[in-house]
C-alpha atoms as an extended CHARMM CRD file, in Angstrom:
* protein
*
       148  EXT
         1         1  MET       CA            -10.9070000000      -82.4410000000       16.3820000000  PROA      1               0.0000000000
         2         2  ILE       CA            -10.6760000000      -78.7450000000       17.2600000000  PROA      2               0.0000000000
         3         3  ASP       CA             -7.3290000000      -77.1200000000       17.9490000000  PROA      3               0.0000000000
         4         4  TYR       CA             -7.2830000000      -74.0350000000       20.1680000000  PROA      4               0.0000000000
         5         5  ILE       CA             -4.2890000000      -71.7990000000       19.5210000000  PROA      5               0.0000000000
         6         6  ASP       CA             -3.2540000000      -68.4530000000       20.9760000000  PROA      6               0.0000000000
         7         7  ILE       CA             -1.8770000000      -66.0600000000       18.3680000000  PROA      7               0.0000000000
         8         8  GLU       CA              0.1540000000      -62.8850000000       18.6510000000  PROA      8               0.0000000000
         9         9  PRO       CA             -1.3710000000      -59.4450000000       17.9040000000  PROA      9               0.0000000000
        10        10  GLN       CA              0.7360000000      -59.1980000000       14.7090000000  PROA      10              0.0000000000
        11        11  GLU       CA             -1.0790000000      -62.3330000000       13.4580000000  PROA      11              0.0000000000
        12        12  ILE       CA             -4.5500000000      -60.8510000000       13.9120000000  PROA      12              0.0000000000
        13        13  SER       CA             -5.1600000000      -60.8330000000       10.1370000000  PROA      13              0.0000000000
        14        14  LEU       CA             -5.6780000000      -64.6030000000       10.4860000000  PROA      14              0.0000000000
        15        15  ILE       CA             -9.1550000000      -63.9620000000       11.8970000000  PROA      15              0.0000000000
        16        16  LYS       CA            -10.2930000000      -61.5640000000        9.1810000000  PROA      16              0.0000000000
        17        17  GLU       CA            -12.5680000000      -64.0230000000        7.3330000000  PROA      17              0.0000000000
        18        18  VAL       CA            -14.3360000000      -65.0560000000       10.5460000000  PROA      18              0.0000000000
        19        19  TRP       CA            -14.5220000000      -61.4280000000       11.7850000000  PROA      19              0.0000000000
        20        20  ILE       CA            -16.2680000000      -60.4660000000        8.5120000000  PROA      20              0.0000000000
        21        21  CYS       CA            -18.8200000000      -63.2150000000        9.1680000000  PROA      21              0.0000000000
        22        22  ASN       CA            -19.3520000000      -61.7120000000       12.6390000000  PROA      22              0.0000000000
        23        23  LYS       CA            -19.9040000000      -58.2720000000       11.1220000000  PROA      23              0.0000000000
        24        24  GLU       CA            -22.3630000000      -59.6460000000        8.5440000000  PROA      24              0.0000000000
        25        25  PHE       CA            -24.2100000000      -61.5630000000       11.2840000000  PROA      25              0.0000000000
        26        26  HSD       CA            -24.7370000000      -58.3490000000       13.2360000000  PROA      26              0.0000000000
        27        27  GLU       CA            -25.8250000000      -56.4680000000       10.1260000000  PROA      27              0.0000000000
        28        28  GLU       CA            -28.5170000000      -59.1120000000        9.5980000000  PROA      28              0.0000000000
        29        29  ILE       CA            -29.8820000000      -59.3760000000       13.1440000000  PROA      29              0.0000000000
        30        30  ASP       CA            -29.8390000000      -55.7400000000       14.2660000000  PROA      30              0.0000000000
        31        31  GLU       CA            -32.4950000000      -53.8210000000       12.3420000000  PROA      31              0.0000000000
        32        32  ASN       CA            -31.8310000000      -50.6230000000       14.2860000000  PROA      32              0.0000000000
        33        33  PHE       CA            -28.0890000000      -50.3490000000       13.7620000000  PROA      33              0.0000000000
        34        34  THR       CA            -27.4070000000      -52.1760000000       10.4800000000  PROA      34              0.0000000000
        35        35  SER       CA            -25.6480000000      -49.1450000000        9.0280000000  PROA      35              0.0000000000
        36        36  GLN       CA            -23.3710000000      -48.9350000000       12.0600000000  PROA      36              0.0000000000
        37        37  TYR       CA            -22.2140000000      -52.5170000000       11.5610000000  PROA      37              0.0000000000
        38        38  ALA       CA            -21.9620000000      -52.0760000000        7.7900000000  PROA      38              0.0000000000
        39        39  SER       CA            -19.5280000000      -49.2080000000        8.2590000000  PROA      39              0.0000000000
        40        40  LEU       CA            -17.1160000000      -51.2580000000       10.3740000000  PROA      40              0.0000000000
        41        41  ASP       CA            -13.7630000000      -52.0790000000        8.7860000000  PROA      41              0.0000000000
        42        42  PHE       CA            -11.5550000000      -54.9800000000        9.9140000000  PROA      42              0.0000000000
        43        43  GLU       CA             -8.2450000000      -53.1110000000        9.7540000000  PROA      43              0.0000000000
        44        44  THR       CA             -9.5860000000      -50.0610000000       11.6240000000  PROA      44              0.0000000000
        45        45  ARG       CA            -11.2510000000      -52.1750000000       14.3450000000  PROA      45              0.0000000000
        46        46  MET       CA             -8.2640000000      -54.4740000000       14.8310000000  PROA      46              0.0000000000
        47        47  ASN       CA             -5.7460000000      -51.6290000000       14.8120000000  PROA      47              0.0000000000
        48        48  ALA       CA             -7.7280000000      -49.9520000000       17.5750000000  PROA      48              0.0000000000
        49        49  ILE       CA             -7.5620000000      -53.1230000000       19.6580000000  PROA      49              0.0000000000
        50        50  VAL       CA             -3.9290000000      -54.0180000000       18.8960000000  PROA      50              0.0000000000
        51        51  GLN       CA             -2.6060000000      -50.4710000000       19.3440000000  PROA      51              0.0000000000
        52        52  SER       CA             -4.6660000000      -49.7970000000       22.4870000000  PROA      52              0.0000000000
        53        53  GLY       CA             -1.7990000000      -50.6600000000       24.8140000000  PROA      53              0.0000000000
        54        54  LYS       CA             -4.0100000000      -53.1830000000       26.5880000000  PROA      54              0.0000000000
        55        55  ASN       CA             -2.7920000000      -56.6400000000       27.5570000000  PROA      55              0.0000000000
        56        56  LEU       CA             -4.3470000000      -58.9190000000       24.9080000000  PROA      56              0.0000000000
        57        57  LYS       CA             -5.1870000000      -62.5650000000       24.4800000000  PROA      57              0.0000000000
        58        58  ILE       CA             -6.2100000000      -63.6550000000       21.0030000000  PROA      58              0.0000000000
        59        59  SER       CA             -7.2300000000      -67.2540000000       20.3980000000  PROA      59              0.0000000000
        60        60  ILE       CA             -8.4280000000      -69.1470000000       17.3630000000  PROA      60              0.0000000000
        61        61  ALA       CA            -10.1750000000      -72.4730000000       16.9520000000  PROA      61              0.0000000000
        62        62  LYS       CA             -9.1750000000      -74.5550000000       13.9580000000  PROA      62              0.0000000000
        63        63  LYS       CA            -11.0220000000      -77.5340000000       12.5130000000  PROA      63              0.0000000000
        64        64  ASN       CA             -9.4710000000      -79.4020000000        9.5950000000  PROA      64              0.0000000000
        65        65  ASN       CA             -6.7680000000      -76.7160000000        9.4800000000  PROA      65              0.0000000000
        66        66  ARG       CA             -9.3990000000      -73.9710000000        8.9080000000  PROA      66              0.0000000000
        67        67  ILE       CA            -10.1120000000      -71.2020000000       11.4070000000  PROA      67              0.0000000000
        68        68  CYS       CA            -13.7410000000      -71.5620000000       12.4990000000  PROA      68              0.0000000000
        69        69  ALA       CA            -13.8000000000      -69.2370000000       15.5310000000  PROA      69              0.0000000000
        70        70  TYR       CA            -11.8490000000      -66.6400000000       17.4480000000  PROA      70              0.0000000000
        71        71  CYS       CA            -11.9190000000      -64.7780000000       20.7330000000  PROA      71              0.0000000000
        72        72  ILE       CA            -10.1630000000      -61.5500000000       21.6730000000  PROA      72              0.0000000000
        73        73  SER       CA             -9.8740000000      -60.3590000000       25.2840000000  PROA      73              0.0000000000
        74        74  SER       CA             -8.1400000000      -57.4230000000       26.8450000000  PROA      74              0.0000000000
        75        75  ILE       CA             -7.0690000000      -56.0950000000       30.2050000000  PROA      75              0.0000000000
        76        76  GLU       CA             -6.6590000000      -52.4420000000       31.1670000000  PROA      76              0.0000000000
        77        77  ASN       CA             -6.4110000000      -51.1340000000       34.7200000000  PROA      77              0.0000000000
        78        78  CYS       CA             -7.4840000000      -54.4670000000       36.2620000000  PROA      78              0.0000000000
        79        79  LYS       CA            -10.6170000000      -54.5190000000       34.0880000000  PROA      79              0.0000000000
        80        80  GLY       CA            -10.9430000000      -57.5160000000       31.8000000000  PROA      80              0.0000000000
        81        81  GLU       CA            -13.1340000000      -57.5540000000       28.7500000000  PROA      81              0.0000000000
        82        82  ILE       CA            -14.0130000000      -60.0440000000       26.0750000000  PROA      82              0.0000000000
        83        83  GLU       CA            -13.7190000000      -57.7310000000       23.0570000000  PROA      83              0.0000000000
        84        84  SER       CA            -14.9800000000      -60.0370000000       20.3390000000  PROA      84              0.0000000000
        85        85  LEU       CA            -16.0210000000      -63.6620000000       19.8890000000  PROA      85              0.0000000000
        86        86  HSD       CA            -17.4050000000      -65.3830000000       16.8330000000  PROA      86              0.0000000000
        87        87  VAL       CA            -17.9870000000      -68.9670000000       15.7720000000  PROA      87              0.0000000000
        88        88  LEU       CA            -18.8690000000      -69.7200000000       12.1600000000  PROA      88              0.0000000000
        89        89  GLU       CA            -22.5390000000      -70.6320000000       11.8760000000  PROA      89              0.0000000000
        90        90  CYS       CA            -21.7340000000      -74.1350000000       10.6020000000  PROA      90              0.0000000000
        91        91  GLU       CA            -19.7890000000      -74.8790000000       13.8020000000  PROA      91              0.0000000000
        92        92  ARG       CA            -22.2210000000      -73.4410000000       16.3790000000  PROA      92              0.0000000000
        93        93  GLY       CA            -23.5740000000      -75.8160000000       18.9950000000  PROA      93              0.0000000000
        94        94  ASN       CA            -20.3520000000      -77.8430000000       19.1510000000  PROA      94              0.0000000000
        95        95  GLY       CA            -18.9530000000      -76.1830000000       22.2840000000  PROA      95              0.0000000000
        96        96  ILE       CA            -16.3110000000      -74.1250000000       20.4680000000  PROA      96              0.0000000000
        97        97  GLY       CA            -17.5690000000      -70.7420000000       21.6540000000  PROA      97              0.0000000000
        98        98  LYS       CA            -17.9770000000      -72.0910000000       25.1950000000  PROA      98              0.0000000000
        99        99  LYS       CA            -14.4110000000      -73.4460000000       25.2290000000  PROA      99              0.0000000000
       100       100  LEU       CA            -12.9330000000      -70.2020000000       23.8750000000  PROA      100             0.0000000000
       101       101  THR       CA            -14.9190000000      -68.1050000000       26.3380000000  PROA      101             0.0000000000
       102       102  GLN       CA            -13.9260000000      -70.3230000000       29.2790000000  PROA      102             0.0000000000
       103       103  MET       CA            -10.2610000000      -70.1200000000       28.2320000000  PROA      103             0.0000000000
       104       104  HSD       CA            -10.4770000000      -66.3280000000       28.1390000000  PROA      104             0.0000000000
       105       105  LEU       CA            -12.3900000000      -66.0200000000       31.4190000000  PROA      105             0.0000000000
       106       106  GLU       CA             -9.7530000000      -68.1700000000       33.1240000000  PROA      106             0.0000000000
       107       107  TRP       CA             -6.9730000000      -66.0050000000       31.6410000000  PROA      107             0.0000000000
       108       108  LEU       CA             -8.6760000000      -62.8290000000       32.8430000000  PROA      108             0.0000000000
       109       109  LYS       CA             -9.1230000000      -64.3090000000       36.3380000000  PROA      109             0.0000000000
       110       110  SER       CA             -5.4950000000      -65.4690000000       36.4100000000  PROA      110             0.0000000000
       111       111  LYS       CA             -4.4210000000      -61.8730000000       35.6750000000  PROA      111             0.0000000000
       112       112  GLN       CA             -6.2450000000      -60.7080000000       38.8300000000  PROA      112             0.0000000000
       113       113  CYS       CA             -8.8700000000      -58.6600000000       37.0260000000  PROA      113             0.0000000000
       114       114  LYS       CA            -11.1730000000      -56.8950000000       39.4820000000  PROA      114             0.0000000000
       115       115  GLU       CA            -13.9890000000      -56.7050000000       36.9180000000  PROA      115             0.0000000000
       116       116  ILE       CA            -14.6760000000      -58.9550000000       33.9220000000  PROA      116             0.0000000000
       117       117  GLY       CA            -17.3310000000      -58.2410000000       31.3200000000  PROA      117             0.0000000000
       118       118  LEU       CA            -18.2710000000      -57.7150000000       27.7090000000  PROA      118             0.0000000000
       119       119  TYR       CA            -20.6730000000      -55.8780000000       25.4390000000  PROA      119             0.0000000000
       120       120  VAL       CA            -23.3340000000      -57.7180000000       23.4730000000  PROA      120             0.0000000000
       121       121  ALA       CA            -25.9230000000      -56.3590000000       21.0630000000  PROA      121             0.0000000000
       122       122  SER       CA            -29.2350000000      -56.1600000000       22.9170000000  PROA      122             0.0000000000
       123       123  CYS       CA            -31.0670000000      -57.8670000000       20.0030000000  PROA      123             0.0000000000
       124       124  ASN       CA            -28.6920000000      -60.8510000000       20.1250000000  PROA      124             0.0000000000
       125       125  GLU       CA            -30.8200000000      -62.9240000000       22.4960000000  PROA      125             0.0000000000
       126       126  ASN       CA            -29.0960000000      -66.2510000000       21.7930000000  PROA      126             0.0000000000
       127       127  THR       CA            -25.7080000000      -64.7860000000       22.6550000000  PROA      127             0.0000000000
       128       128  ILE       CA            -27.0370000000      -63.1370000000       25.7730000000  PROA      128             0.0000000000
       129       129  ALA       CA            -28.4290000000      -66.5400000000       26.8920000000  PROA      129             0.0000000000
       130       130  PHE       CA            -25.0350000000      -68.1700000000       26.0080000000  PROA      130             0.0000000000
       131       131  TYR       CA            -23.1330000000      -65.7230000000       28.2340000000  PROA      131             0.0000000000
       132       132  LYS       CA            -25.6530000000      -66.1230000000       31.0640000000  PROA      132             0.0000000000
       133       133  GLU       CA            -24.9720000000      -69.8760000000       31.0000000000  PROA      133             0.0000000000
       134       134  LEU       CA            -21.3060000000      -69.0460000000       31.5760000000  PROA      134             0.0000000000
       135       135  GLY       CA            -22.0870000000      -66.9060000000       34.6160000000  PROA      135             0.0000000000
       136       136  LEU       CA            -22.0920000000      -63.4340000000       33.0170000000  PROA      136             0.0000000000
       137       137  LEU       CA            -25.0620000000      -61.3210000000       33.9960000000  PROA      137             0.0000000000
       138       138  PRO       CA            -26.5530000000      -58.1290000000       32.5790000000  PROA      138             0.0000000000
       139       139  ASN       CA            -25.4810000000      -55.0430000000       34.5100000000  PROA      139             0.0000000000
       140       140  LEU       CA            -26.1080000000      -51.8620000000       32.4910000000  PROA      140             0.0000000000
       141       141  THR       CA            -28.0240000000      -51.2520000000       29.3080000000  PROA      141             0.0000000000
       142       142  TYR       CA            -26.4980000000      -48.7620000000       26.8810000000  PROA      142             0.0000000000
       143       143  MET       CA            -29.1050000000      -46.8580000000       24.8870000000  PROA      143             0.0000000000
       144       144  GLN       CA            -28.2130000000      -45.1250000000       21.6350000000  PROA      144             0.0000000000
       145       145  LEU       CA            -29.9710000000      -42.8750000000       19.1240000000  PROA      145             0.0000000000
       146       146  LYS       CA            -30.4460000000      -44.5620000000       15.7890000000  PROA      146             0.0000000000
       147       147  ASP       CA            -28.4730000000      -43.0280000000       12.8790000000  PROA      147             0.0000000000
       148       148  TRP       CA            -27.0530000000      -40.1820000000       14.9140000000  PROA      148             0.0000000000
């Protein structure tokens, strides 16, 4: 059984282990920006989110009392964004990411967001397909110089 629990921003350190797996996943799949992902630091990234002044929703999924996934969403000026989502590889395909994403999309809608979106690495084709299944569609493509 999976338990879905909302946590407070001051509890964000609970997701550190899973966030590191997310970071390592991106380092492995993105040959163009590996160094960019490698330079990310949990505390710096989470402090930027928590101290942003945005309205936040942070949820975890627990299986056998172990955190196996998380989702972080934010709202600023009626714009909702899924900031980060990760499911441990051993738990993928079990509907955990879908459930977390649906919970967060419903929360963003309930807060009257005029726009709801997210960023996803362009090389992450499985995740792009996952989000399309949930009704999110590509809008803009951000292009970046490598190692600039």
